[in-house]
């Protein structure tokens, strides 16, 4: 399983954002997936599919609403 530090680094690279920008997102991802890479992939896909995580073409930047993710998502199935 990935540590929070690994998640921060991975999300920072994946989303082309500073590590400070993705820290809260990494924490939620860790809570929802237990750091399991398989569940993380499914969780991130769900965030994109449900428009919690969006790419803005005009600014060429990924954006998300951390409060919405925190309150409107739950752990992926099979994460205890």
Coordinates of C-alpha atoms in Angstrom, one line a residue:
X1 CA 0.0 0.0 0.0
X2 CA 1.1 3.5 -0.7
X3 CA 1.9 5.9 2.1
X4 CA 0.5 9.4 2.2
X5 CA 3.8 10.8 1.1
X6 CA 3.8 8.5 -1.9
X7 CA 0.3 9.5 -2.7
X8 CA 1.2 13.2 -2.5
X9 CA 4.1 12.7 -4.9
X10 CA 2.1 10.6 -7.3
X11 CA -0.9 13.0 -7.4
X12 CA 1.4 16.0 -7.8
X13 CA 3.0 14.4 -10.8
X14 CA -0.3 13.0 -12.2
X15 CA -2.1 16.3 -11.9
X16 CA 0.8 18.6 -12.6
X17 CA 0.3 20.5 -9.3
X18 CA 2.5 21.4 -6.4
X19 CA 2.6 18.9 -3.5
X20 CA 0.9 21.4 -1.2
X21 CA -2.0 21.7 -3.6
X22 CA -2.7 17.9 -3.5
X23 CA -2.1 17.2 0.2
X24 CA -5.8 17.3 1.2
X25 CA -6.7 15.2 -1.9
X26 CA -4.1 12.7 -1.0
X27 CA -5.4 12.4 2.5
X28 CA -8.9 11.7 1.3
X29 CA -7.6 9.2 -1.3
X30 CA -5.7 7.4 1.5
X31 CA -8.8 7.3 3.7
X32 CA -11.0 6.0 0.9
X33 CA -8.6 3.4 -0.6
X34 CA -6.3 2.4 2.3
X35 CA -3.5 3.3 -0.1
X36 CA -4.2 0.3 -2.3
X37 CA -3.2 1.1 -5.8
X38 CA -6.0 -0.9 -7.4
X39 CA -8.6 0.9 -5.3
X40 CA -6.9 4.2 -5.8
X41 CA -7.2 3.9 -9.6
X42 CA -10.9 3.1 -9.2
X43 CA -11.4 6.0 -6.9
X44 CA -9.7 8.5 -9.1
X45 CA -11.6 7.2 -12.1
X46 CA -14.9 7.7 -10.2
X47 CA -13.8 11.2 -9.3
X48 CA -13.3 12.1 -12.9
X49 CA -16.5 10.3 -14.1
X50 CA -18.6 12.0 -11.4
X51 CA -17.0 15.4 -12.2
X52 CA -15.3 15.8 -8.8
X53 CA -12.0 16.0 -10.5
X54 CA -12.0 18.0 -13.7
X55 CA -9.5 19.2 -16.3
X56 CA -10.1 22.8 -17.3
X57 CA -8.9 23.3 -20.9
X58 CA -8.8 27.1 -20.6
X59 CA -6.3 27.0 -17.8
X60 CA -4.7 23.6 -18.7
X61 CA -5.1 22.6 -15.1
X62 CA -6.8 19.9 -13.0
X63 CA -9.2 21.2 -10.4
X64 CA -11.3 19.6 -7.7
X65 CA -13.6 20.6 -4.8
X66 CA -12.2 19.0 -1.8
X67 CA -15.3 19.6 0.4
X68 CA -17.5 17.9 -2.2
X69 CA -15.1 15.0 -2.4
X70 CA -15.0 14.7 1.4
X71 CA -18.7 14.9 1.9
X72 CA -20.1 13.1 -1.2
X73 CA -17.8 10.1 -1.6
X74 CA -17.2 7.0 0.5
X75 CA -14.6 4.3 0.6
X76 CA -14.3 2.1 -2.4
X77 CA -15.9 -1.3 -2.0
X78 CA -13.8 -3.9 -0.2
X79 CA -11.8 -1.3 1.7
X80 CA -12.1 -1.9 5.4

